[in-house]
Amino acid sequence: MTSTSVPVTPELHAYILEHCSPRDEVQRWLIERTAELGPISRFQIAPEQGILLTMLTRLTRAEVAVEIGTFTGYSSICIARGLADGGRLICCDISEDWTAIAREAWRRTGLADRMDLRIGQALDTVNALPQDEHIDFAFVDADKKPYWDYYSALITRTKPGGIIAFDNTFRNGDVVDSRRAEAGKNGDPDPQAIHEFNGRLVADERVEVVMLPIADGLTIAQKR
Ligand SMILES: C[S@@+](CC[C@H](N)C(=O)[O-])C[C@H]1O[C@@H](n2cnc3c(N)ncnc32)[C@H](O)[C@@H]1O
């Protein structure tokens, strides 16, 4: 361990949350509503990631943003809040049921007019977007095996200076151990795919890349 790599204990994580901007009423409602779904609620991003998404969206002055993996809507709210006036967020998901909760959250936040929900395979949705460089910000948080395909479809459509952020790039820490990475601790087949994705991304000269130890790993790639 070095002075720059302090393990995040549960106590330190609680301290971090106490010292990040607080969740508002709708976000707290959405966390509770999603928890009612049971263990699947772990799909929801961490609150501290949400604040970072808002900041990144705002910093890129995003007018066009894309989210791959909307679920019940927490990350979409955070991104939409950072959009420039008149901006829109294209939300990709395959689930009508989970995104029905997102729709309710959007209605409660007053952000519904910024949202463009597209139900279907996310890769088809992105490939159907115009081919020119028009995306300012994207967040990828869906099935893990196609991460490179999502990136490939997004990067050619992203403006220079635009950002693509990827969740779960630690895959529970399994990516550091090549044997565990083959199947993961619980037989999860995704760590190897994420490990390969991480290697390909950092070697891609179109982007500058930083991997942040926040939640299950958040990688940010900025197009040069
Ligand atoms: C981890 S959850 C996203 C969590 C969300 N970002 C949040 O903050 O609550 C992943 C989502 O991706 C969706 N998904 C999985 N595979 C997909 C695919 N091939 N195309 C579109 N959506 C997909 C799932 O339905 C699920 O809602």
XYZ file of N, CA, C and O in Angstrom, residues 76-170:
380
model
N -29.347 7.957 -14.664
C -29.922 8.858 -15.677
C -30.287 10.210 -15.064
O -30.088 11.257 -15.691
N -30.800 10.179 -13.845
C -31.131 11.447 -13.168
C -29.858 12.274 -12.972
O -29.839 13.494 -13.212
N -28.795 11.602 -12.541
C -27.536 12.325 -12.272
C -26.977 12.941 -13.552
O -26.494 14.082 -13.552
N -27.030 12.192 -14.652
C -26.515 12.720 -15.922
C -27.405 13.867 -16.405
O -26.906 14.934 -16.793
N -28.716 13.645 -16.370
C -29.641 14.673 -16.885
C -29.480 15.987 -16.142
O -29.616 17.069 -16.723
N -29.156 15.907 -14.853
C -28.987 17.139 -14.066
C -27.791 17.966 -14.517
O -27.753 19.176 -14.292
N -26.815 17.292 -15.135
C -25.619 18.020 -15.575
C -25.722 18.541 -16.994
O -24.830 19.267 -17.459
N -26.806 18.179 -17.699
C -26.930 18.586 -19.107
C -27.090 20.102 -19.253
O -27.665 20.763 -18.380
N -26.602 20.602 -20.366
C -26.827 22.006 -20.696
C -28.319 22.219 -20.969
O -29.046 21.264 -21.243
N -28.757 23.480 -20.904
C -30.159 23.784 -21.211
C -30.509 23.210 -22.588
O -29.745 23.383 -23.545
N -31.646 22.558 -22.657
C -32.069 21.987 -23.939
C -31.399 20.664 -24.265
O -31.660 20.080 -25.319
N -30.531 20.189 -23.366
C -29.826 18.933 -23.623
C -30.750 17.735 -23.488
O -31.826 17.823 -22.895
N -30.308 16.585 -24.040
C -31.128 15.372 -23.915
C -30.246 14.171 -23.652
O -29.062 14.146 -24.049
N -30.847 13.220 -22.984
C -30.156 11.974 -22.639
C -30.881 10.814 -23.302
O -32.079 10.595 -23.044
N -30.164 10.092 -24.148
C -30.725 8.897 -24.782
C -30.447 7.724 -23.847
O -29.286 7.390 -23.583
N -31.515 7.143 -23.297
C -31.401 6.062 -22.316
C -31.668 4.727 -22.999
O -32.752 4.538 -23.572
N -30.719 3.815 -22.910
C -30.864 2.507 -23.565
C -31.069 1.419 -22.514
O -30.264 1.291 -21.584
N -32.110 0.636 -22.682
C -32.312 -0.526 -21.802
C -33.221 -1.519 -22.519
O -33.879 -1.179 -23.498
N -33.217 -2.757 -21.993
C -34.097 -3.775 -22.580
C -35.332 -4.016 -21.720
O -36.214 -4.760 -22.122
N -35.379 -3.426 -20.536
C -36.454 -3.751 -19.595
C -37.503 -2.652 -19.505
O -37.223 -1.541 -19.052
N -38.737 -3.008 -19.887
C -39.864 -2.079 -19.699
C -40.175 -1.943 -18.212
O -40.531 -0.861 -17.749
N -40.039 -3.052 -17.469
C -40.443 -3.040 -16.056
C -39.538 -2.128 -15.225
O -40.021 -1.283 -14.471
N -38.226 -2.346 -15.328
C -37.319 -1.532 -14.514
C -37.376 -0.053 -14.928
O -37.353 0.836 -14.087
N -37.480 0.185 -16.235
C -37.487 1.588 -16.669
C -38.824 2.275 -16.379
O -38.903 3.496 -16.421
N -39.862 1.487 -16.045
C -41.119 2.112 -15.597
C -40.866 2.854 -14.284
O -41.440 3.925 -14.037
N -40.005 2.283 -13.446
C -39.644 2.975 -12.190
C -38.829 4.228 -12.534
O -39.011 5.294 -11.931
N -37.944 4.109 -13.510
C -37.161 5.285 -13.944
C -38.104 6.394 -14.424
O -37.925 7.571 -14.068
N -39.115 6.014 -15.194
C -40.061 7.031 -15.701
C -40.740 7.772 -14.552
O -40.938 8.984 -14.610
N -41.088 7.011 -13.528
C -41.730 7.636 -12.364
C -40.741 8.596 -11.673
O -41.116 9.707 -11.266
N -39.479 8.175 -11.569
C -38.456 9.042 -10.951
C -38.256 10.308 -11.795
O -38.126 11.417 -11.249
N -38.250 10.154 -13.114
C -38.064 11.329 -13.995
C -39.220 12.306 -13.819
O -39.014 13.511 -13.801
N -40.435 11.725 -13.683
C -41.591 12.589 -13.486
C -41.442 13.368 -12.179
O -41.678 14.571 -12.121
N -40.988 12.684 -11.129
C -40.847 13.344 -9.827
C -39.769 14.423 -9.836
O -39.854 15.401 -9.097
N -38.716 14.228 -10.635
C -37.627 15.225 -10.664
C -37.931 16.384 -11.602
O -37.218 17.392 -11.583
N -38.928 16.209 -12.475
C -39.187 17.231 -13.487
C -38.196 17.171 -14.640
O -38.078 18.122 -15.411
N -37.500 16.033 -14.783
C -36.489 15.911 -15.831
C -36.982 15.112 -17.041
O -36.220 14.874 -17.980
N -38.253 14.721 -17.027
C -38.742 13.790 -18.052
C -38.534 14.319 -19.471
O -38.271 13.549 -20.399
N -38.615 15.653 -19.634
C -38.494 16.172 -21.004
C -37.066 16.102 -21.542
O -36.831 16.331 -22.731
N -36.103 15.759 -20.687
C -34.720 15.597 -21.163
C -34.413 14.154 -21.572
O -33.351 13.867 -22.113
N -35.352 13.246 -21.243
C -35.086 11.820 -21.401
C -35.671 11.272 -22.700
O -36.822 11.555 -23.042
N -34.888 10.464 -23.370
C -35.305 9.806 -24.607
C -35.024 8.317 -24.413
O -33.922 7.843 -24.704
N -36.013 7.598 -23.861
C -35.815 6.177 -23.534
C -36.020 5.314 -24.765
O -37.049 5.419 -25.437
N -35.046 4.461 -25.026
C -35.147 3.560 -26.179
C -34.991 2.120 -25.688
O -33.915 1.724 -25.246
N -36.091 1.389 -25.758
C -36.091 0.001 -25.309
C -35.627 -0.894 -26.459
O -36.167 -0.826 -27.566
N -34.611 -1.724 -26.178
C -34.082 -2.625 -27.200
C -32.624 -2.907 -26.895
O -32.078 -2.400 -25.901
N -32.006 -3.710 -27.733
C -30.583 -3.986 -27.559
C -29.801 -2.671 -27.699
O -29.915 -1.980 -28.732
N -29.000 -2.356 -26.684
C -28.319 -1.058 -26.676
C -27.401 -0.880 -27.884
O -27.283 0.232 -28.422
N -26.783 -1.974 -28.322
C -25.861 -1.834 -29.457
C -26.630 -1.425 -30.719
O -26.156 -0.588 -31.499
N -27.820 -1.983 -30.893
C -28.644 -1.600 -32.049
C -29.036 -0.128 -31.936
O -29.028 0.607 -32.937
N -29.384 0.285 -30.723
C -29.798 1.678 -30.522
C -28.654 2.632 -30.862
O -28.846 3.632 -31.576
N -27.458 2.337 -30.376
C -26.331 3.244 -30.636
C -25.958 3.209 -32.129
O -25.700 4.252 -32.735
N -25.978 2.020 -32.707
C -25.620 1.929 -34.128
C -26.613 2.654 -35.027
O -26.276 3.020 -36.157
N -27.833 2.852 -34.515
C -28.844 3.566 -35.301
C -28.718 5.092 -35.167
O -29.400 5.835 -35.885
N -27.854 5.558 -34.264
C -27.670 7.001 -34.099
C -26.906 7.563 -35.298
O -26.185 6.819 -35.983
N -27.029 8.880 -35.554
C -26.236 9.464 -36.644
C -24.748 9.137 -36.475
O -24.280 8.971 -35.347
N -24.043 9.067 -37.587
C -22.648 8.609 -37.513
C -21.663 9.733 -37.215
O -20.493 9.462 -36.945
N -22.130 10.984 -37.276
C -21.177 12.087 -37.061
C -20.835 12.235 -35.571
O -21.500 11.662 -34.708
N -19.816 13.021 -35.285
C -19.347 13.201 -33.898
C -20.281 14.174 -33.174
O -20.064 15.379 -33.205
N -21.301 13.645 -32.534
C -22.305 14.519 -31.910
C -22.528 14.250 -30.429
O -23.215 15.013 -29.765
N -21.925 13.194 -29.868
C -22.165 12.849 -28.456
C -21.120 13.551 -27.579
O -19.915 13.533 -27.871
N -21.610 14.187 -26.509
C -20.695 14.876 -25.580
C -20.295 13.981 -24.413
O -19.194 14.084 -23.881
N -21.247 13.152 -23.978
C -21.004 12.344 -22.775
C -21.753 11.027 -22.893
O -22.901 10.999 -23.357
N -21.105 9.943 -22.472
C -21.790 8.634 -22.460
C -21.392 7.873 -21.200
O -20.279 8.021 -20.691
N -22.338 7.081 -20.724
C -22.099 6.237 -19.545
C -22.519 4.818 -19.901
O -23.650 4.596 -20.330
N -21.594 3.873 -19.707
C -21.852 2.478 -20.073
C -21.947 1.645 -18.796
O -20.985 1.568 -18.015
N -23.112 1.031 -18.583
C -23.346 0.270 -17.351
C -24.388 -0.818 -17.622
O -25.386 -0.915 -16.922
N -24.154 -1.622 -18.673
C -25.102 -2.703 -18.985
C -24.340 -4.027 -18.972
O -23.432 -4.207 -18.156
N -24.720 -4.967 -19.839
C -24.031 -6.256 -19.886
C -22.556 -6.036 -20.224
O -22.206 -5.141 -21.003
N -21.695 -6.849 -19.618
C -20.262 -6.542 -19.632
C -19.519 -7.055 -20.871
O -18.567 -6.430 -21.324
N -19.945 -8.181 -21.420
C -19.190 -8.756 -22.554
C -19.084 -7.799 -23.738
O -18.038 -7.725 -24.368
N -20.153 -7.048 -24.061
C -20.039 -6.168 -25.245
C -19.416 -4.801 -24.954
O -19.572 -3.899 -25.771
N -18.720 -4.628 -23.826
C -18.192 -3.290 -23.520
C -17.367 -2.721 -24.680
O -17.478 -1.548 -25.005
N -16.537 -3.560 -25.305
C -15.721 -3.040 -26.413
C -16.609 -2.638 -27.594
O -16.353 -1.631 -28.268
N -17.651 -3.423 -27.841
C -18.574 -3.091 -28.939
C -19.297 -1.779 -28.653
O -19.492 -0.952 -29.551
N -19.704 -1.598 -27.389
C -20.347 -0.334 -27.019
C -19.367 0.826 -27.243
O -19.724 1.866 -27.805
N -18.155 0.637 -26.782
C -17.133 1.677 -26.937
C -16.912 1.994 -28.427
O -16.878 3.167 -28.823
N -16.779 0.956 -29.225
C -16.500 1.153 -30.657
C -17.622 1.934 -31.332
O -17.372 2.796 -32.179
N -18.854 1.624 -30.948
C -19.997 2.323 -31.546
C -20.084 3.763 -31.053
O -20.509 4.655 -31.792
N -19.685 3.986 -29.803
C -19.793 5.329 -29.228
C -18.638 6.244 -29.639
O -18.851 7.437 -29.909
N -17.422 5.713 -29.684
C -16.256 6.598 -29.810
C -16.250 7.350 -31.152
O -15.886 8.526 -31.208
N -16.704 6.695 -32.207
C -16.707 7.375 -33.504
C -17.779 8.462 -33.563
O -17.710 9.363 -34.391
N -18.761 8.375 -32.648
C -19.857 9.352 -32.604
C -19.629 10.420 -31.533
O -20.477 11.282 -31.339
N -18.511 10.300 -30.807
C -18.230 11.224 -29.703
C -17.394 12.399 -30.210
O -16.472 12.223 -31.009
N -17.743 13.593 -29.717
C -16.982 14.789 -30.108
C -15.575 14.742 -29.516
O -15.409 14.226 -28.403
N -14.589 15.343 -30.153
C -13.280 15.502 -29.499
C -13.484 16.236 -28.171
O -14.234 17.213 -28.101
N -12.874 15.743 -27.112
C -13.070 16.322 -25.778
C -14.222 15.678 -25.028
O -14.354 15.869 -23.816
N -15.047 14.922 -25.738
C -16.168 14.232 -25.096
C -15.685 13.070 -24.241
O -14.550 12.590 -24.379
N -16.568 12.629 -23.356
C -16.194 11.606 -22.365
C -17.112 10.399 -22.464
O -18.325 10.537 -22.645
N -16.491 9.206 -22.326
C -17.256 7.971 -22.157
C -16.814 7.351 -20.833
O -15.611 7.135 -20.625
N -17.753 7.102 -19.926
C -17.437 6.502 -18.625
C -17.998 5.082 -18.579
O -19.089 4.819 -19.095
N -17.228 4.182 -17.963
C -17.592 2.760 -17.903
C -17.638 2.306 -16.447
O -16.643 2.467 -15.712
N -18.754 1.695 -16.054
C -18.863 1.203 -14.674
C -18.384 -0.246 -14.584
O -18.306 -0.964 -15.578
N -18.049 -0.654 -13.375
C -17.690 -2.051 -13.042
C -16.412 -2.522 -13.709
O -16.295 -3.702 -14.069
N -15.445 -1.634 -13.859
C -14.216 -2.051 -14.541
C -13.240 -2.775 -13.608
O -12.179 -3.196 -14.047
N -13.614 -2.937 -12.321
C -12.836 -3.814 -11.418
C -13.419 -5.225 -11.408
O -12.750 -6.169 -11.063
